[in-house]
Amino acid sequence: MNERLIPAIAQDWRTGEVLMLAYMNDEALAKTQETGKAHYWSRSRNKIWLKGESSGHFQLVREIRVDCDEDAILLLIEQEGGACHTGYRSCFYRTIDGRVVGEKVFDPHDVY
Amino acid sequence: MNERLIPAIAQDWRTGEVLMLAYMNDEALAKTQETGKAHYWSRSRNKIWLKGESSGHFQLVREIRVDCDEDAILLLIEQEGGACHTGYRSCFYRTIDGRVVGEKVFDPHDVY
């Protein structure tokens, strides 16, 4: 894998909430476009990852945007369940001081 | 610079618009916290970069969030002017098909 990975931000298309940041290679982007469901490149598992494949919490893609330099992607999505494996709706559920500001929407023990 | 860079998303604290994605090292994060203005690490210039230092379009930081794995940052900011050097309010002003969906807020010739 010498292929370039670019960061992809998933944002709730309706509320504007930023849900997560993950990485895409060309194949992940192509599969996302083909299927309408967000696919990423997992840097830990070193493979393509369909978001929701184990949790059922798929991300239905409404629009894909690119930034000025074409080195970042913004996905406007409809999130089924929660984006975060911890059970929060967004992975950004804490401030840098550790204060919890996010909403818990499922119990990870029930899902994974 | 062997230091880890982590992606930082800047989001309008009021409207929820995602404005840009840039990178931070520890020093950029510390300067952001000290000054209340977003600082990033410029990968092209290889130095700390105060967003707005040449344009005057500073980003006033209202809140800093971290993600579940602590390898991404979300800045809730008040954007002066526009975030994008092209004159758009957001760097994500185009869909992947090239359709312009963003709002132009300044003429870059007047600013840079």
PDB file of C-alpha atoms in Angstrom:
ATOM      1  CA  MET A   1       0.000   0.000   0.000  1.00  0.00           C
ATOM      2  CA  ASN A   2       1.903   3.003  -1.219  1.00  0.00           C
ATOM      3  CA  GLU A   3      -1.364   4.526  -2.249  1.00  0.00           C
ATOM      4  CA  ARG A   4      -2.300   7.917  -0.894  1.00  0.00           C
ATOM      5  CA  LEU A   5      -4.797   8.000   1.964  1.00  0.00           C
ATOM      6  CA  ILE A   6      -6.855  11.100   2.366  1.00  0.00           C
ATOM      7  CA  PRO A   7      -8.888  12.121   5.398  1.00  0.00           C
ATOM      8  CA  ALA A   8     -12.663  11.959   5.047  1.00  0.00           C
ATOM      9  CA  ILE A   9     -14.982  13.784   7.425  1.00  0.00           C
ATOM     10  CA  ALA A  10     -18.465  12.341   7.931  1.00  0.00           C
ATOM     11  CA  GLN A  11     -21.053  14.991   8.748  1.00  0.00           C
ATOM     12  CA  ASP A  12     -24.750  14.487   9.469  1.00  0.00           C
ATOM     13  CA  TRP A  13     -26.416  15.897   6.350  1.00  0.00           C
ATOM     14  CA  ARG A  14     -29.406  17.157   8.338  1.00  0.00           C
ATOM     15  CA  THR A  15     -28.054  18.460  11.672  1.00  0.00           C
ATOM     16  CA  GLY A  16     -24.521  19.359  10.566  1.00  0.00           C
ATOM     17  CA  GLU A  17     -22.999  17.366  13.429  1.00  0.00           C
ATOM     18  CA  VAL A  18     -19.458  16.173  12.647  1.00  0.00           C
ATOM     19  CA  LEU A  19     -19.574  12.445  13.355  1.00  0.00           C
ATOM     20  CA  MET A  20     -16.128  11.043  12.608  1.00  0.00           C
ATOM     21  CA  LEU A  21     -12.920  11.288  10.644  1.00  0.00           C
ATOM     22  CA  ALA A  22     -11.501   8.299   8.795  1.00  0.00           C
ATOM     23  CA  TYR A  23      -9.306   7.684   5.752  1.00  0.00           C
ATOM     24  CA  MET A  24     -10.036   6.745   2.163  1.00  0.00           C
ATOM     25  CA  ASN A  25      -7.970   5.384  -0.685  1.00  0.00           C
ATOM     26  CA  ASP A  26      -9.204   5.360  -4.281  1.00  0.00           C
ATOM     27  CA  GLU A  27     -10.932   2.010  -3.861  1.00  0.00           C
ATOM     28  CA  ALA A  28     -12.809   3.128  -0.727  1.00  0.00           C
ATOM     29  CA  LEU A  29     -13.993   6.238  -2.537  1.00  0.00           C
ATOM     30  CA  ALA A  30     -15.071   4.222  -5.590  1.00  0.00           C
ATOM     31  CA  LYS A  31     -17.010   1.720  -3.452  1.00  0.00           C
ATOM     32  CA  THR A  32     -18.655   4.583  -1.575  1.00  0.00           C
ATOM     33  CA  GLN A  33     -19.792   6.089  -4.861  1.00  0.00           C
ATOM     34  CA  GLU A  34     -20.966   2.745  -6.290  1.00  0.00           C
ATOM     35  CA  THR A  35     -22.928   1.603  -3.247  1.00  0.00           C
ATOM     36  CA  GLY A  36     -24.019   4.881  -1.623  1.00  0.00           C
ATOM     37  CA  LYS A  37     -22.627   3.590   1.687  1.00  0.00           C
ATOM     38  CA  ALA A  38     -19.446   4.995   3.226  1.00  0.00           C
ATOM     39  CA  HIS A  39     -16.353   2.805   2.874  1.00  0.00           C
ATOM     40  CA  TYR A  40     -13.014   3.688   4.417  1.00  0.00           C
ATOM     41  CA  TRP A  41      -9.491   2.316   4.517  1.00  0.00           C
ATOM     42  CA  SER A  42      -8.735   0.858   7.921  1.00  0.00           C
ATOM     43  CA  ARG A  43      -5.161   1.768   8.860  1.00  0.00           C
ATOM     44  CA  SER A  44      -5.165  -0.727  11.754  1.00  0.00           C
ATOM     45  CA  ARG A  45      -6.614  -3.693   9.833  1.00  0.00           C
ATOM     46  CA  ASN A  46      -5.008  -2.648   6.540  1.00  0.00           C
ATOM     47  CA  LYS A  47      -8.100  -3.261   4.470  1.00  0.00           C
ATOM     48  CA  ILE A  48     -11.217  -1.664   3.043  1.00  0.00           C
ATOM     49  CA  TRP A  49     -13.886  -1.257   5.655  1.00  0.00           C
ATOM     50  CA  LEU A  50     -17.600  -0.827   5.044  1.00  0.00           C
ATOM     51  CA  LYS A  51     -18.718   1.382   7.909  1.00  0.00           C
ATOM     52  CA  GLY A  52     -21.484  -0.540   9.687  1.00  0.00           C
ATOM     53  CA  GLU A  53     -20.415  -4.006   8.480  1.00  0.00           C
ATOM     54  CA  SER A  54     -20.186  -5.285  12.070  1.00  0.00           C
ATOM     55  CA  SER A  55     -22.505  -2.848  13.885  1.00  0.00           C
ATOM     56  CA  GLY A  56     -25.216  -2.409  11.253  1.00  0.00           C
ATOM     57  CA  HIS A  57     -24.692   1.329  11.653  1.00  0.00           C
ATOM     58  CA  PHE A  58     -24.265   2.192   7.993  1.00  0.00           C
ATOM     59  CA  GLN A  59     -23.681   5.673   6.624  1.00  0.00           C
ATOM     60  CA  LEU A  60     -25.910   6.524   3.684  1.00  0.00           C
ATOM     61  CA  VAL A  61     -24.147   9.087   1.562  1.00  0.00           C
ATOM     62  CA  ARG A  62     -26.146  12.083   0.369  1.00  0.00           C
ATOM     63  CA  GLU A  63     -23.327  14.162  -1.089  1.00  0.00           C
ATOM     64  CA  ILE A  64     -19.550  14.007  -1.432  1.00  0.00           C
ATOM     65  CA  ARG A  65     -17.514  17.201  -1.365  1.00  0.00           C
ATOM     66  CA  VAL A  66     -13.805  17.794  -1.920  1.00  0.00           C
ATOM     67  CA  ASP A  67     -11.693  20.599  -0.545  1.00  0.00           C
ATOM     68  CA  CYS A  68      -9.803  23.269  -2.506  1.00  0.00           C
ATOM     69  CA  ASP A  69      -6.576  21.248  -2.657  1.00  0.00           C
ATOM     70  CA  GLU A  70      -8.397  17.961  -3.279  1.00  0.00           C
ATOM     71  CA  ASP A  71      -6.662  16.354  -0.338  1.00  0.00           C
ATOM     72  CA  ALA A  72      -9.645  16.025   1.995  1.00  0.00           C
ATOM     73  CA  ILE A  73     -13.205  14.753   1.572  1.00  0.00           C
ATOM     74  CA  LEU A  74     -16.437  15.727   3.271  1.00  0.00           C
ATOM     75  CA  LEU A  75     -19.254  13.170   3.260  1.00  0.00           C
ATOM     76  CA  LEU A  76     -22.743  14.424   3.985  1.00  0.00           C
ATOM     77  CA  ILE A  77     -24.424  11.349   5.372  1.00  0.00           C
ATOM     78  CA  GLU A  78     -27.442   9.880   7.048  1.00  0.00           C
ATOM     79  CA  GLN A  79     -26.094   7.946  10.030  1.00  0.00           C
ATOM     80  CA  GLU A  80     -27.922   4.807  11.111  1.00  0.00           C
ATOM     81  CA  GLY A  81     -27.485   4.320  14.891  1.00  0.00           C
ATOM     82  CA  GLY A  82     -24.264   5.940  16.068  1.00  0.00           C
ATOM     83  CA  ALA A  83     -20.981   6.634  14.307  1.00  0.00           C
ATOM     84  CA  CYS A  84     -18.749   5.858  17.287  1.00  0.00           C
ATOM     85  CA  HIS A  85     -17.845   2.361  18.481  1.00  0.00           C
ATOM     86  CA  THR A  86     -18.173   3.661  22.069  1.00  0.00           C
ATOM     87  CA  GLY A  87     -21.924   4.150  21.605  1.00  0.00           C
ATOM     88  CA  TYR A  88     -21.890   7.887  21.108  1.00  0.00           C
ATOM     89  CA  ARG A  89     -23.514   9.391  18.073  1.00  0.00           C
ATOM     90  CA  SER A  90     -20.291  11.254  17.202  1.00  0.00           C
ATOM     91  CA  CYS A  91     -16.681  10.218  17.817  1.00  0.00           C
ATOM     92  CA  PHE A  92     -16.122  13.850  18.904  1.00  0.00           C
ATOM     93  CA  TYR A  93     -18.112  13.397  22.120  1.00  0.00           C
ATOM     94  CA  ARG A  94     -15.521  14.964  24.467  1.00  0.00           C
ATOM     95  CA  THR A  95     -13.853  18.331  24.791  1.00  0.00           C
ATOM     96  CA  ILE A  96     -10.072  18.368  25.041  1.00  0.00           C
ATOM     97  CA  ASP A  97     -10.535  18.798  28.820  1.00  0.00           C
ATOM     98  CA  GLY A  98     -12.444  15.520  28.986  1.00  0.00           C
ATOM     99  CA  ARG A  99     -15.928  16.946  29.428  1.00  0.00           C
ATOM    100  CA  VAL A 100     -18.527  14.735  27.717  1.00  0.00           C
ATOM    101  CA  VAL A 101     -20.691  16.797  25.369  1.00  0.00           C
ATOM    102  CA  GLY A 102     -21.966  14.077  23.015  1.00  0.00           C
ATOM    103  CA  GLU A 103     -25.084  11.987  23.074  1.00  0.00           C
ATOM    104  CA  LYS A 104     -24.904   8.257  23.802  1.00  0.00           C
ATOM    105  CA  VAL A 105     -27.248   6.435  21.427  1.00  0.00           C
ATOM    106  CA  PHE A 106     -26.456   2.741  21.902  1.00  0.00           C
ATOM    107  CA  ASP A 107     -24.744   0.336  24.251  1.00  0.00           C
ATOM    108  CA  PRO A 108     -21.654  -1.102  22.517  1.00  0.00           C
ATOM    109  CA  HIS A 109     -22.087  -4.411  24.397  1.00  0.00           C
ATOM    110  CA  ASP A 110     -25.354  -4.932  22.549  1.00  0.00           C
ATOM    111  CA  VAL A 111     -23.803  -4.233  19.157  1.00  0.00           C
ATOM    112  CA  TYR A 112     -20.282  -5.688  18.954  1.00  0.00           C
TER     113      TYR A 112
ATOM    114  CA  MET B   1      10.025  16.850  12.465  1.00  0.00           C
ATOM    115  CA  ASN B   2       9.285  13.266  13.422  1.00  0.00           C
ATOM    116  CA  GLU B   3       6.459  14.536  15.536  1.00  0.00           C
ATOM    117  CA  ARG B   4       2.975  13.186  14.952  1.00  0.00           C
ATOM    118  CA  LEU B   5       0.611  15.380  12.970  1.00  0.00           C
ATOM    119  CA  ILE B   6      -3.069  14.983  13.570  1.00  0.00           C
ATOM    120  CA  PRO B   7      -5.905  16.235  11.379  1.00  0.00           C
ATOM    121  CA  ALA B   8      -7.953  19.117  12.760  1.00  0.00           C
ATOM    122  CA  ILE B   9     -11.386  19.976  11.389  1.00  0.00           C
ATOM    123  CA  ALA B  10     -12.529  23.594  11.699  1.00  0.00           C
ATOM    124  CA  GLN B  11     -16.309  23.920  12.006  1.00  0.00           C
ATOM    125  CA  ASP B  12     -18.347  27.117  12.303  1.00  0.00           C
ATOM    126  CA  TRP B  13     -19.530  27.036  15.923  1.00  0.00           C
ATOM    127  CA  ARG B  14     -22.811  28.725  15.018  1.00  0.00           C
ATOM    128  CA  THR B  15     -23.923  27.294  11.652  1.00  0.00           C
ATOM    129  CA  GLY B  16     -22.167  23.905  11.839  1.00  0.00           C
ATOM    130  CA  GLU B  17     -20.566  24.451   8.418  1.00  0.00           C
ATOM    131  CA  VAL B  18     -17.333  22.466   8.005  1.00  0.00           C
ATOM    132  CA  LEU B  19     -14.801  25.061   6.862  1.00  0.00           C
ATOM    133  CA  MET B  20     -11.474  23.301   6.408  1.00  0.00           C
ATOM    134  CA  LEU B  21      -9.181  20.475   7.420  1.00  0.00           C
ATOM    135  CA  ALA B  22      -5.578  21.118   8.378  1.00  0.00           C
ATOM    136  CA  TYR B  23      -2.940  19.470  10.576  1.00  0.00           C
ATOM    137  CA  MET B  24      -1.658  20.163  14.074  1.00  0.00           C
ATOM    138  CA  ASN B  25       1.392  19.108  16.018  1.00  0.00           C
ATOM    139  CA  ASP B  26       1.680  19.572  19.783  1.00  0.00           C
ATOM    140  CA  GLU B  27       3.035  23.113  19.431  1.00  0.00           C
ATOM    141  CA  ALA B  28       0.201  24.198  17.131  1.00  0.00           C
ATOM    142  CA  LEU B  29      -2.345  22.835  19.583  1.00  0.00           C
ATOM    143  CA  ALA B  30      -0.623  24.540  22.533  1.00  0.00           C
ATOM    144  CA  LYS B  31      -0.501  27.897  20.710  1.00  0.00           C
ATOM    145  CA  THR B  32      -4.166  27.508  19.767  1.00  0.00           C
ATOM    146  CA  GLN B  33      -5.068  26.958  23.414  1.00  0.00           C
ATOM    147  CA  GLU B  34      -2.862  29.821  24.669  1.00  0.00           C
ATOM    148  CA  THR B  35      -4.046  32.424  22.167  1.00  0.00           C
ATOM    149  CA  GLY B  36      -7.600  31.329  21.370  1.00  0.00           C
ATOM    150  CA  LYS B  37      -6.722  31.567  17.657  1.00  0.00           C
ATOM    151  CA  ALA B  38      -6.304  28.478  15.476  1.00  0.00           C
ATOM    152  CA  HIS B  39      -2.702  27.541  14.666  1.00  0.00           C
ATOM    153  CA  TYR B  40      -1.800  24.667  12.361  1.00  0.00           C
ATOM    154  CA  TRP B  41       1.306  22.916  11.105  1.00  0.00           C
ATOM    155  CA  SER B  42       1.918  23.771   7.465  1.00  0.00           C
ATOM    156  CA  ARG B  43       3.121  20.635   5.675  1.00  0.00           C
ATOM    157  CA  SER B  44       4.169  22.637   2.607  1.00  0.00           C
ATOM    158  CA  ARG B  45       6.052  25.391   4.464  1.00  0.00           C
ATOM    159  CA  ASN B  46       7.160  23.079   7.271  1.00  0.00           C
ATOM    160  CA  LYS B  47       6.345  25.523  10.026  1.00  0.00           C
ATOM    161  CA  ILE B  48       3.689  26.621  12.473  1.00  0.00           C
ATOM    162  CA  TRP B  49       1.031  28.694  10.794  1.00  0.00           C
ATOM    163  CA  LEU B  50      -1.337  31.128  12.476  1.00  0.00           C
ATOM    164  CA  LYS B  51      -4.493  30.894  10.356  1.00  0.00           C
ATOM    165  CA  GLY B  52      -5.200  34.443   9.198  1.00  0.00           C
ATOM    166  CA  GLU B  53      -1.630  35.740   9.589  1.00  0.00           C
ATOM    167  CA  SER B  54      -1.558  36.893   5.943  1.00  0.00           C
ATOM    168  CA  SER B  55      -5.292  37.286   5.197  1.00  0.00           C
ATOM    169  CA  GLY B  56      -6.503  38.672   8.514  1.00  0.00           C
ATOM    170  CA  HIS B  57      -9.115  35.900   8.481  1.00  0.00           C
ATOM    171  CA  PHE B  58      -8.448  34.538  11.946  1.00  0.00           C
ATOM    172  CA  GLN B  59     -10.304  31.659  13.522  1.00  0.00           C
ATOM    173  CA  LEU B  60     -11.455  32.377  17.072  1.00  0.00           C
ATOM    174  CA  VAL B  61     -11.714  29.109  18.930  1.00  0.00           C
ATOM    175  CA  ARG B  62     -14.824  28.504  21.015  1.00  0.00           C
ATOM    176  CA  GLU B  63     -14.266  24.862  21.885  1.00  0.00           C
ATOM    177  CA  ILE B  64     -11.796  22.085  21.131  1.00  0.00           C
ATOM    178  CA  ARG B  65     -12.988  18.491  20.917  1.00  0.00           C
ATOM    179  CA  VAL B  66     -11.054  15.251  20.475  1.00  0.00           C
ATOM    180  CA  ASP B  67     -12.279  12.022  18.951  1.00  0.00           C
ATOM    181  CA  CYS B  68     -12.591   8.620  20.618  1.00  0.00           C
ATOM    182  CA  ASP B  69      -9.091   7.501  19.581  1.00  0.00           C
ATOM    183  CA  GLU B  70      -7.549  10.917  20.250  1.00  0.00           C
ATOM    184  CA  ASP B  71      -6.120  11.070  16.754  1.00  0.00           C
ATOM    185  CA  ALA B  72      -8.334  13.825  15.345  1.00  0.00           C
ATOM    186  CA  ILE B  73      -9.398  17.259  16.579  1.00  0.00           C
ATOM    187  CA  LEU B  74     -12.548  19.257  16.011  1.00  0.00           C
ATOM    188  CA  LEU B  75     -12.306  23.036  16.475  1.00  0.00           C
ATOM    189  CA  LEU B  76     -15.546  24.930  16.944  1.00  0.00           C
ATOM    190  CA  ILE B  77     -14.645  28.364  15.686  1.00  0.00           C
ATOM    191  CA  GLU B  78     -15.845  31.782  14.760  1.00  0.00           C
ATOM    192  CA  GLN B  79     -14.422  32.421  11.273  1.00  0.00           C
ATOM    193  CA  GLU B  80     -13.480  35.976  10.352  1.00  0.00           C
ATOM    194  CA  GLY B  81     -13.900  36.466   6.579  1.00  0.00           C
ATOM    195  CA  GLY B  82     -13.533  33.165   4.749  1.00  0.00           C
ATOM    196  CA  ALA B  83     -11.585  30.035   5.583  1.00  0.00           C
ATOM    197  CA  CYS B  84     -10.507  29.259   2.019  1.00  0.00           C
ATOM    198  CA  HIS B  85      -7.681  31.013   0.177  1.00  0.00           C
ATOM    199  CA  THR B  86      -9.872  30.878  -2.971  1.00  0.00           C
ATOM    200  CA  GLY B  87     -12.353  33.317  -1.406  1.00  0.00           C
ATOM    201  CA  TYR B  88     -14.992  30.787  -0.432  1.00  0.00           C
ATOM    202  CA  ARG B  89     -16.242  30.624   3.108  1.00  0.00           C
ATOM    203  CA  SER B  90     -15.439  26.891   3.252  1.00  0.00           C
ATOM    204  CA  CYS B  91     -12.671  24.937   1.527  1.00  0.00           C
ATOM    205  CA  PHE B  92     -15.346  22.294   0.808  1.00  0.00           C
ATOM    206  CA  TYR B  93     -17.113  24.501  -1.740  1.00  0.00           C
ATOM    207  CA  ARG B  94     -17.410  21.851  -4.500  1.00  0.00           C
ATOM    208  CA  THR B  95     -19.020  18.462  -4.836  1.00  0.00           C
ATOM    209  CA  ILE B  96     -16.845  15.642  -6.148  1.00  0.00           C
ATOM    210  CA  ASP B  97     -18.498  16.212  -9.540  1.00  0.00           C
ATOM    211  CA  GLY B  98     -17.243  19.804  -9.590  1.00  0.00           C
ATOM    212  CA  ARG B  99     -20.539  21.541  -8.846  1.00  0.00           C
ATOM    213  CA  VAL B 100     -19.957  24.683  -6.770  1.00  0.00           C
ATOM    214  CA  VAL B 101     -22.124  24.653  -3.644  1.00  0.00           C
ATOM    215  CA  GLY B 102     -20.185  27.075  -1.424  1.00  0.00           C
ATOM    216  CA  GLU B 103     -20.528  30.775  -0.853  1.00  0.00           C
ATOM    217  CA  LYS B 104     -17.832  33.171  -2.106  1.00  0.00           C
ATOM    218  CA  VAL B 105     -17.202  35.774   0.585  1.00  0.00           C
ATOM    219  CA  PHE B 106     -14.099  37.660  -0.584  1.00  0.00           C
ATOM    220  CA  ASP B 107     -11.930  38.271  -3.629  1.00  0.00           C
ATOM    221  CA  PRO B 108      -8.522  36.659  -3.048  1.00  0.00           C
ATOM    222  CA  HIS B 109      -6.842  39.391  -5.138  1.00  0.00           C
ATOM    223  CA  ASP B 110      -7.893  41.932  -2.511  1.00  0.00           C
ATOM    224  CA  VAL B 111      -6.527  39.866   0.355  1.00  0.00           C
ATOM    225  CA  TYR B 112      -3.285  38.139  -0.627  1.00  0.00           C
TER     226      TYR B 112
END
